PDB file of C-alpha atoms in Angstrom:
ATOM      1  CA  MET V 267     -11.217  35.446 -26.490  1.00  0.00           C
ATOM      2  CA  LEU V 268     -12.712  38.642 -27.885  1.00  0.00           C
ATOM      3  CA  SER V 269     -10.956  41.862 -27.026  1.00  0.00           C
ATOM      4  CA  GLY V 270     -11.974  45.319 -28.088  1.00  0.00           C
ATOM      5  CA  LYS V 271     -13.485  45.548 -31.532  1.00  0.00           C
ATOM      6  CA  ASP V 272     -14.099  41.897 -32.370  1.00  0.00           C
ATOM      7  CA  ARG V 273     -10.435  40.984 -32.054  1.00  0.00           C
ATOM      8  CA  PHE V 274      -9.097  37.807 -30.519  1.00  0.00           C
ATOM      9  CA  ARG V 275      -6.275  37.637 -28.062  1.00  0.00           C
ATOM     10  CA  LYS V 276      -4.420  34.538 -27.021  1.00  0.00           C
ATOM     11  CA  VAL V 277      -5.244  33.074 -23.608  1.00  0.00           C
ATOM     12  CA  SER V 278      -2.197  31.416 -22.130  1.00  0.00           C
ATOM     13  CA  ASP V 279      -3.718  30.269 -18.810  1.00  0.00           C
ATOM     14  CA  PRO V 280      -5.702  27.042 -18.702  1.00  0.00           C
ATOM     15  CA  ILE V 281      -9.460  27.613 -18.761  1.00  0.00           C
ATOM     16  CA  LEU V 282     -10.610  24.065 -18.140  1.00  0.00           C
ATOM     17  CA  THR V 283      -8.739  21.182 -16.559  1.00  0.00           C
ATOM     18  CA  LEU V 284     -10.142  17.682 -16.910  1.00  0.00           C
ATOM     19  CA  ASN V 285      -9.332  14.751 -14.673  1.00  0.00           C
ATOM     20  CA  LYS V 286      -7.225  12.220 -16.584  1.00  0.00           C
ATOM     21  CA  ASN V 287      -8.702   9.229 -14.699  1.00  0.00           C
ATOM     22  CA  LEU V 288     -11.669   7.359 -16.101  1.00  0.00           C
ATOM     23  CA  ASP V 289     -14.304   6.056 -13.717  1.00  0.00           C
ATOM     24  CA  VAL V 290     -16.903   4.998 -16.272  1.00  0.00           C
ATOM     25  CA  VAL V 291     -16.812   4.024 -19.919  1.00  0.00           C
ATOM     26  CA  ILE V 292     -20.095   3.973 -21.829  1.00  0.00           C
ATOM     27  CA  ILE V 293     -20.206   2.103 -25.127  1.00  0.00           C
ATOM     28  CA  ASN V 294     -23.606   1.997 -26.795  1.00  0.00           C
ATOM     29  CA  ASP V 295     -25.960   0.799 -24.032  1.00  0.00           C
ATOM     30  CA  THR V 296     -23.268  -0.791 -21.840  1.00  0.00           C
ATOM     31  CA  PHE V 297     -21.741   0.881 -18.791  1.00  0.00           C
ATOM     32  CA  TYR V 298     -18.303  -0.273 -17.653  1.00  0.00           C
ATOM     33  CA  LEU V 299     -17.594   0.802 -14.075  1.00  0.00           C
ATOM     34  CA  LEU V 300     -13.824   1.040 -13.787  1.00  0.00           C
ATOM     35  CA  THR V 301     -13.439   2.316 -10.239  1.00  0.00           C
ATOM     36  CA  MET V 302     -15.246   2.418  -6.936  1.00  0.00           C
ATOM     37  CA  GLN V 303     -15.992   6.070  -7.657  1.00  0.00           C
ATOM     38  CA  ALA V 304     -18.173   4.934 -10.544  1.00  0.00           C
ATOM     39  CA  GLU V 305     -20.125   2.709  -8.166  1.00  0.00           C
ATOM     40  CA  ASN V 306     -20.619   5.705  -5.885  1.00  0.00           C
ATOM     41  CA  LEU V 307     -21.714   7.856  -8.819  1.00  0.00           C
ATOM     42  CA  PHE V 308     -24.529   5.462  -9.662  1.00  0.00           C
ATOM     43  CA  ASN V 309     -25.257   4.525  -6.013  1.00  0.00           C
ATOM     44  CA  MET V 310     -24.596   0.863  -6.779  1.00  0.00           C
ATOM     45  CA  GLU V 311     -24.247  -0.044  -3.104  1.00  0.00           C
ATOM     46  CA  ARG V 312     -27.991   0.457  -2.676  1.00  0.00           C
ATOM     47  CA  SER V 313     -28.663  -1.875  -5.618  1.00  0.00           C
ATOM     48  CA  TYR V 314     -26.240  -4.477  -4.256  1.00  0.00           C
ATOM     49  CA  LYS V 315     -27.956  -4.441  -0.862  1.00  0.00           C
ATOM     50  CA  LEU V 316     -31.405  -4.688  -2.448  1.00  0.00           C
ATOM     51  CA  ARG V 317     -30.451  -7.718  -4.567  1.00  0.00           C
ATOM     52  CA  CYS V 318     -28.664  -9.279  -1.593  1.00  0.00           C
ATOM     53  CA  GLY V 319     -31.759  -8.881   0.579  1.00  0.00           C
ATOM     54  CA  ILE V 320     -34.012 -10.446  -2.054  1.00  0.00           C
ATOM     55  CA  LYS V 321     -31.712 -13.454  -2.432  1.00  0.00           C
ATOM     56  CA  ILE V 322     -31.312 -13.892   1.330  1.00  0.00           C
ATOM     57  CA  GLU V 323     -35.101 -14.075   1.681  1.00  0.00           C
ATOM     58  CA  GLU V 324     -35.277 -16.577  -1.185  1.00  0.00           C
ATOM     59  CA  ILE V 325     -32.661 -18.767   0.524  1.00  0.00           C
ATOM     60  CA  ALA V 326     -34.383 -18.416   3.918  1.00  0.00           C
ATOM     61  CA  ALA V 327     -37.714 -19.524   2.430  1.00  0.00           C
ATOM     62  CA  LEU V 328     -36.166 -22.889   1.498  1.00  0.00           C
ATOM     63  CA  ASP V 329     -35.650 -23.769   5.174  1.00  0.00           C
ATOM     64  CA  ILE V 330     -32.129 -25.093   4.546  1.00  0.00           C
ATOM     65  CA  LEU V 331     -30.350 -22.831   7.075  1.00  0.00           C
ATOM     66  CA  SER V 332     -29.932 -23.576  10.767  1.00  0.00           C
ATOM     67  CA  ASN V 333     -30.187 -19.873  11.665  1.00  0.00           C
ATOM     68  CA  THR V 334     -31.537 -17.408   9.107  1.00  0.00           C
ATOM     69  CA  ASP V 335     -30.726 -14.326  11.203  1.00  0.00           C
ATOM     70  CA  ALA V 336     -27.103 -15.394  11.635  1.00  0.00           C
ATOM     71  CA  PHE V 337     -26.821 -15.975   7.881  1.00  0.00           C
ATOM     72  CA  ARG V 338     -28.455 -12.618   7.118  1.00  0.00           C
ATOM     73  CA  ALA V 339     -25.966 -10.860   9.444  1.00  0.00           C
ATOM     74  CA  VAL V 340     -22.977 -12.329   7.578  1.00  0.00           C
ATOM     75  CA  ALA V 341     -24.402 -12.200   4.042  1.00  0.00           C
ATOM     76  CA  SER V 342     -25.420  -8.543   4.260  1.00  0.00           C
ATOM     77  CA  LYS V 343     -22.086  -7.191   5.555  1.00  0.00           C
ATOM     78  CA  GLY V 344     -18.753  -6.222   4.002  1.00  0.00           C
ATOM     79  CA  GLN V 345     -18.170  -7.329   0.396  1.00  0.00           C
ATOM     80  CA  ASN V 346     -20.969  -9.891   0.449  1.00  0.00           C
ATOM     81  CA  PRO V 347     -23.799  -7.693  -0.930  1.00  0.00           C
ATOM     82  CA  ARG V 348     -21.627  -7.002  -3.998  1.00  0.00           C
ATOM     83  CA  ARG V 349     -21.024 -10.742  -4.430  1.00  0.00           C
ATOM     84  CA  PHE V 350     -24.757 -11.328  -4.904  1.00  0.00           C
ATOM     85  CA  VAL V 351     -24.503  -9.629  -8.302  1.00  0.00           C
ATOM     86  CA  SER V 352     -23.104 -12.944  -9.553  1.00  0.00           C
ATOM     87  CA  PHE V 353     -25.604 -15.116  -7.648  1.00  0.00           C
ATOM     88  CA  ASN V 354     -25.919 -18.507  -9.362  1.00  0.00           C
ATOM     89  CA  GLN V 355     -29.480 -19.825  -9.153  1.00  0.00           C
ATOM     90  CA  SER V 356     -28.436 -23.293 -10.346  1.00  0.00           C
ATOM     91  CA  ARG V 357     -26.195 -23.641  -7.283  1.00  0.00           C
ATOM     92  CA  LEU V 358     -29.089 -22.807  -4.997  1.00  0.00           C
ATOM     93  CA  ASP V 359     -31.301 -25.280  -6.883  1.00  0.00           C
ATOM     94  CA  ALA V 360     -28.597 -27.934  -6.459  1.00  0.00           C
ATOM     95  CA  ILE V 361     -28.636 -27.712  -2.662  1.00  0.00           C
ATOM     96  CA  LYS V 362     -32.418 -27.868  -2.241  1.00  0.00           C
ATOM     97  CA  ASP V 363     -32.221 -31.655  -2.087  1.00  0.00           C
ATOM     98  CA  ILE V 364     -30.780 -32.806   1.257  1.00  0.00           C
ATOM     99  CA  ASN V 365     -28.454 -35.432  -0.261  1.00  0.00           C
ATOM    100  CA  SER V 366     -27.039 -32.979  -2.802  1.00  0.00           C
ATOM    101  CA  ARG V 367     -26.740 -30.358  -0.068  1.00  0.00           C
ATOM    102  CA  LYS V 368     -24.680 -32.663   2.122  1.00  0.00           C
ATOM    103  CA  LYS V 369     -22.489 -33.621  -0.840  1.00  0.00           C
ATOM    104  CA  TYR V 370     -21.750 -30.043  -1.960  1.00  0.00           C
ATOM    105  CA  MET V 371     -21.358 -28.674   1.540  1.00  0.00           C
ATOM    106  CA  LYS V 372     -18.828 -31.403   2.323  1.00  0.00           C
ATOM    107  CA  MET V 373     -16.913 -30.564  -0.873  1.00  0.00           C
ATOM    108  CA  PHE V 374     -16.715 -26.890   0.126  1.00  0.00           C
ATOM    109  CA  GLN V 375     -16.086 -27.502   3.835  1.00  0.00           C
ATOM    110  CA  ILE V 376     -19.378 -25.932   4.922  1.00  0.00           C
ATOM    111  CA  LYS V 377     -20.823 -27.379   8.115  1.00  0.00           C
ATOM    112  CA  VAL V 378     -24.188 -29.152   8.030  1.00  0.00           C
ATOM    113  CA  LYS V 379     -26.186 -29.824  11.196  1.00  0.00           C
ATOM    114  CA  ASN V 380     -29.329 -31.980  11.146  1.00  0.00           C
ATOM    115  CA  GLY V 381     -29.554 -31.674   7.358  1.00  0.00           C
ATOM    116  CA  LYS V 382     -29.395 -27.857   7.445  1.00  0.00           C
ATOM    117  CA  ILE V 383     -26.444 -25.617   6.677  1.00  0.00           C
ATOM    118  CA  ASP V 384     -24.921 -24.567  10.000  1.00  0.00           C
ATOM    119  CA  THR V 385     -25.150 -20.808   9.622  1.00  0.00           C
ATOM    120  CA  GLU V 386     -24.512 -20.272  13.318  1.00  0.00           C
ATOM    121  CA  ASP V 387     -20.878 -20.736  12.281  1.00  0.00           C
ATOM    122  CA  PRO V 388     -19.935 -17.442  10.551  1.00  0.00           C
ATOM    123  CA  LYS V 389     -17.304 -19.235   8.454  1.00  0.00           C
ATOM    124  CA  SER V 390     -19.975 -21.564   7.036  1.00  0.00           C
ATOM    125  CA  SER V 391     -22.205 -18.590   6.217  1.00  0.00           C
ATOM    126  CA  GLU V 392     -19.325 -16.799   4.488  1.00  0.00           C
ATOM    127  CA  ARG V 393     -18.447 -19.906   2.498  1.00  0.00           C
ATOM    128  CA  LEU V 394     -22.093 -20.447   1.538  1.00  0.00           C
ATOM    129  CA  VAL V 395     -22.243 -16.915   0.095  1.00  0.00           C
ATOM    130  CA  LYS V 396     -19.100 -17.593  -1.935  1.00  0.00           C
ATOM    131  CA  PHE V 397     -20.471 -20.952  -3.093  1.00  0.00           C
ATOM    132  CA  LEU V 398     -23.796 -19.441  -4.206  1.00  0.00           C
ATOM    133  CA  CYS V 399     -22.181 -16.437  -5.893  1.00  0.00           C
ATOM    134  CA  ASP V 400     -19.622 -18.288  -8.049  1.00  0.00           C
ATOM    135  CA  LYS V 401     -16.711 -17.252  -5.857  1.00  0.00           C
ATOM    136  CA  ALA V 402     -15.819 -20.796  -4.778  1.00  0.00           C
ATOM    137  CA  MET V 403     -14.320 -23.531  -6.938  1.00  0.00           C
ATOM    138  CA  LEU V 404     -12.465 -26.782  -6.333  1.00  0.00           C
ATOM    139  CA  ASP V 405      -8.784 -26.839  -7.209  1.00  0.00           C
ATOM    140  CA  PRO V 406      -8.343 -29.500  -9.911  1.00  0.00           C
ATOM    141  CA  ILE V 407      -5.058 -30.749  -8.441  1.00  0.00           C
ATOM    142  CA  ASP V 408      -5.776 -31.223  -4.745  1.00  0.00           C
ATOM    143  CA  GLU V 409      -9.597 -30.892  -4.895  1.00  0.00           C
ATOM    144  CA  GLU V 410      -9.520 -28.295  -2.131  1.00  0.00           C
ATOM    145  CA  PRO V 411     -12.000 -25.395  -2.196  1.00  0.00           C
ATOM    146  CA  ARG V 412     -10.598 -22.060  -3.371  1.00  0.00           C
ATOM    147  CA  GLU V 413     -11.980 -18.557  -3.477  1.00  0.00           C
ATOM    148  CA  VAL V 414     -11.916 -17.088  -6.968  1.00  0.00           C
ATOM    149  CA  SER V 415     -12.403 -13.523  -8.118  1.00  0.00           C
ATOM    150  CA  ALA V 416     -14.565 -14.484 -11.072  1.00  0.00           C
ATOM    151  CA  ALA V 417     -15.808 -17.617 -12.713  1.00  0.00           C
ATOM    152  CA  LYS V 418     -17.206 -18.210 -16.142  1.00  0.00           C
ATOM    153  CA  ALA V 419     -17.878 -21.267 -18.214  1.00  0.00           C
ATOM    154  CA  TRP V 420     -14.892 -22.951 -19.813  1.00  0.00           C
ATOM    155  CA  SER V 421     -14.830 -22.269 -23.548  1.00  0.00           C
TER     156      SER V 421
END
């Protein structure tokens, strides 16, 4: 710091203190959001809800749900909008056919009523979201459905 006639004097007090926690890491054109604060910084919740709404309408248009409003109520609440980031279109395509739908819904313990997914049962709606968003897999040992945090192709 300058003092008097162009002389420097030592400053012993801190001038700037930086937070030692990282919320976001940016490498080239890729953003890595490390904390929920980073999601708040970029208002990701709004994006999650927008994508969720688009996918809900796409699912509703297929006429495979017993109650679209009941499904919408479950799918658009809590952690579910965030889950739609990993929405798997091939899973939705797989349940368009009634026989495939019955097969997969039975595997994942999701109720089917009159050929449609029984979304009047909140548990079935919740499980359908997990199924469509790659958060549900079958355990290879007992073949029971399990919720998973992330799923990617075996390599």
